[in-house]
Coordinates of C-alpha atoms in Angstrom, one line a residue:
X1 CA -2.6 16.6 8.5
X2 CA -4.7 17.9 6.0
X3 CA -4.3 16.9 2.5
X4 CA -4.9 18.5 -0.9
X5 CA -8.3 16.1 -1.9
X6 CA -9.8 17.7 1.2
X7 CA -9.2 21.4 0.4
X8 CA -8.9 21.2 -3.4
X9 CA -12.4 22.6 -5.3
X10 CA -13.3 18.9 -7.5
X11 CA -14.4 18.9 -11.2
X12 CA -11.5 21.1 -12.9
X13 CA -12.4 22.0 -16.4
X14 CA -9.3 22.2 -18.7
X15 CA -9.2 24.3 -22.0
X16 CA -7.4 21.8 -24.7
X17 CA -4.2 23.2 -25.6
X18 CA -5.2 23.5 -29.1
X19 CA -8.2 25.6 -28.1
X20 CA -8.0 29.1 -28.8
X21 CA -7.1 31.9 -25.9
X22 CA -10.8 33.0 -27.1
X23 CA -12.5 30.0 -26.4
X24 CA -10.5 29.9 -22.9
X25 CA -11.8 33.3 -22.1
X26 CA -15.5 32.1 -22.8
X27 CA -14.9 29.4 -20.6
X28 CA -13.7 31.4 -17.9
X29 CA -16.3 33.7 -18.0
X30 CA -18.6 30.7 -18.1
X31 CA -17.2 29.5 -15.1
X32 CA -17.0 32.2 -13.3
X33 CA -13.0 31.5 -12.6
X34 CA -9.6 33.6 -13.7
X35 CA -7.2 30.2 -14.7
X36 CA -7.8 27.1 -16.2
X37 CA -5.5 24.2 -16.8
X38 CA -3.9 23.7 -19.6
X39 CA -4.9 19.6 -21.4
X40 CA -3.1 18.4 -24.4
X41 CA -5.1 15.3 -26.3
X42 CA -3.7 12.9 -24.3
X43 CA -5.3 14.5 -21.1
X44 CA -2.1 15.3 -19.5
X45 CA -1.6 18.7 -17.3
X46 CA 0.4 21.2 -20.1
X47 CA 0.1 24.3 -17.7
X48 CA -2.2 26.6 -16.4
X49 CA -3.6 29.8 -18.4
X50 CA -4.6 32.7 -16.6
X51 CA -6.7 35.7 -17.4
X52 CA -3.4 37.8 -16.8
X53 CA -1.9 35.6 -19.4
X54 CA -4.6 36.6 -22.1
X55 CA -4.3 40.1 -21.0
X56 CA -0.6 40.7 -20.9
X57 CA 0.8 38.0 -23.7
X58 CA -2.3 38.0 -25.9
X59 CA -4.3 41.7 -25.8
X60 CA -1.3 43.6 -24.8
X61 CA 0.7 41.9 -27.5
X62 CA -1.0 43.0 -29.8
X63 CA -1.8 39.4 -30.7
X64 CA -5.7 38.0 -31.8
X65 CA -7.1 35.5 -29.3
X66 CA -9.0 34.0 -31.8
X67 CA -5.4 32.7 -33.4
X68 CA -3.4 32.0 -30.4
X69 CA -3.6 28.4 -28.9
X70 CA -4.0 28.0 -25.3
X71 CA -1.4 25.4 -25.5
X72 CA 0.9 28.2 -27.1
X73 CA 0.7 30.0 -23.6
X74 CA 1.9 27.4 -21.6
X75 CA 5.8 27.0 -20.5
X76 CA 7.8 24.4 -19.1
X77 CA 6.2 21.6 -17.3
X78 CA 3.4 22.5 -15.2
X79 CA 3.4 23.2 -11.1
X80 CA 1.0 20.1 -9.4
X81 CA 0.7 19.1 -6.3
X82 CA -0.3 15.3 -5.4
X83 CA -4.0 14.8 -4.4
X84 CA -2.6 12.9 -1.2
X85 CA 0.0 15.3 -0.7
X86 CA -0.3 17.7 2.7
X87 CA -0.7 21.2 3.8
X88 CA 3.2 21.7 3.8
X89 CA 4.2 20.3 0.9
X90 CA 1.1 22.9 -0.7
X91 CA 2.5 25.7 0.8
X92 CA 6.0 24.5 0.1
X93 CA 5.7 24.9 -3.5
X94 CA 3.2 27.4 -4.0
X95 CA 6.0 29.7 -1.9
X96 CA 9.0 27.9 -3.8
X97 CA 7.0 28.3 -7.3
X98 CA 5.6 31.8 -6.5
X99 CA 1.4 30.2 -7.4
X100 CA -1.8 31.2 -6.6
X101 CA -3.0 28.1 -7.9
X102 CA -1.8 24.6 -8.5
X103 CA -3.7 21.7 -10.1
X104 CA -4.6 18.5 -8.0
X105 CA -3.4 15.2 -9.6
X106 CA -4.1 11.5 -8.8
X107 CA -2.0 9.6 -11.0
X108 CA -2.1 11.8 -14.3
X109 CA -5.3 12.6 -13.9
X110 CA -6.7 16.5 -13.2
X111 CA -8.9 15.9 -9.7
X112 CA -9.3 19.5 -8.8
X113 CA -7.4 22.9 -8.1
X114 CA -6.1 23.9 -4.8
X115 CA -6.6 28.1 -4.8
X116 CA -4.6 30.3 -2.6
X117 CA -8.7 31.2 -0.9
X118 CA -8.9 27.3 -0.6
X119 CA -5.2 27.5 1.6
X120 CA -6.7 31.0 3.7
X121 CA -9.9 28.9 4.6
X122 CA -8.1 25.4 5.5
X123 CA -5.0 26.3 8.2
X124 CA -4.0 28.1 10.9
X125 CA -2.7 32.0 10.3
X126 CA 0.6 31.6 11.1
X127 CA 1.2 28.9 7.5
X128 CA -1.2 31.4 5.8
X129 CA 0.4 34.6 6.9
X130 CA 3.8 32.7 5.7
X131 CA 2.7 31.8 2.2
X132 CA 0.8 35.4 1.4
X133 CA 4.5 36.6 2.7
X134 CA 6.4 34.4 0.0
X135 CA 3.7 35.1 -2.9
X136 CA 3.8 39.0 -2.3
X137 CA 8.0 39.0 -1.9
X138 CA 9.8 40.4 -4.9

C-alpha cells in the first residue's frame, strides 16, 4: 500500500513559532504555498499556520502581523501523520481531523507535507471521492 514518504512533497520549510505572522506571509509567498508548519526552537512540529489563519485571526482581527508570533496561532498539539504510515491511516485522519494538510514525521523530525492534491493524484476515486466528502461535510 502506498505510504506517506511516497506521496508526501520533501523539504518542508517551517516558520519558527517566534517568527512573526509577517515573516510567515513572506515566506509563503516566497514559496509559492498557503500553510507552513509551525517549529518551536527545539525543532518540534507546534502546528500548522495557514494563510486563512493570517487572514481571519490576524487582518480580520484587527491585529498587526508584524506583532503576532506564528507560534501564537498555533493550538493544541498538531495533526501528523507517520512518514511510514499508509494511504488509510492518511485519509483516516485527515477525514477524522477535517485537514487539507498534514505534516510528514520520521521520528520528530518534519520530512515533508502530505496535501489534499498530493491524496487526489496518489489513489483510486472511490478513497478520494470519500475524503473530499468528509472535508466538505458540515
Amino acid at each position: 500500500m502506498t505510504k506517506a514518504r511516497e506521496i508526501m512533497t520533501a523539504g518542508a520549510q517551517c516558520v519558527g513559532a517566534q517568527e512573526t505572522v509577517l515573516d510567515a506571509a513572506k515566506k509563503m509567498t516566497e514559496l509559492g504555498v498557503g500553510a507552513l508548519p509551525i517549529c518551536g526552537t527545539d525543532e518540534r512540529l507546534k502546528g500548522m499556520l495557514t494563510d486563512r489563519d493570517i487572514v481571519v485571526k490576524v487582518l480580520g482581527a484587527g491585529k498587526d502581523p508584524a506583532s503576532v508570533k506564528a507560534g501564537d496561532l498555533a493550538q493544541g498539539e498538531a495533526v501528523t501523520i507517520g512518514a511510514d504510515d499508509d494511504a488509510d491511516e492518511i485519509l483516516r485522519t485527515m477525514a477524522e481531523h477535517k485537514v487539507r494538510r498534514l505534516p510528514v514525521i520520521d521520528g520528530h523530525t518534519l520530512v515533508g507535507i502530505v496535501a489534499q492534491a498530493d491524496v487526489v493524484r496518489a489513489l483510486p476515486d472511490p478513497k478520494v471521492g470519500d475524503l473530499l466528502q468528509a472535508l466538505s461535510a458540515d
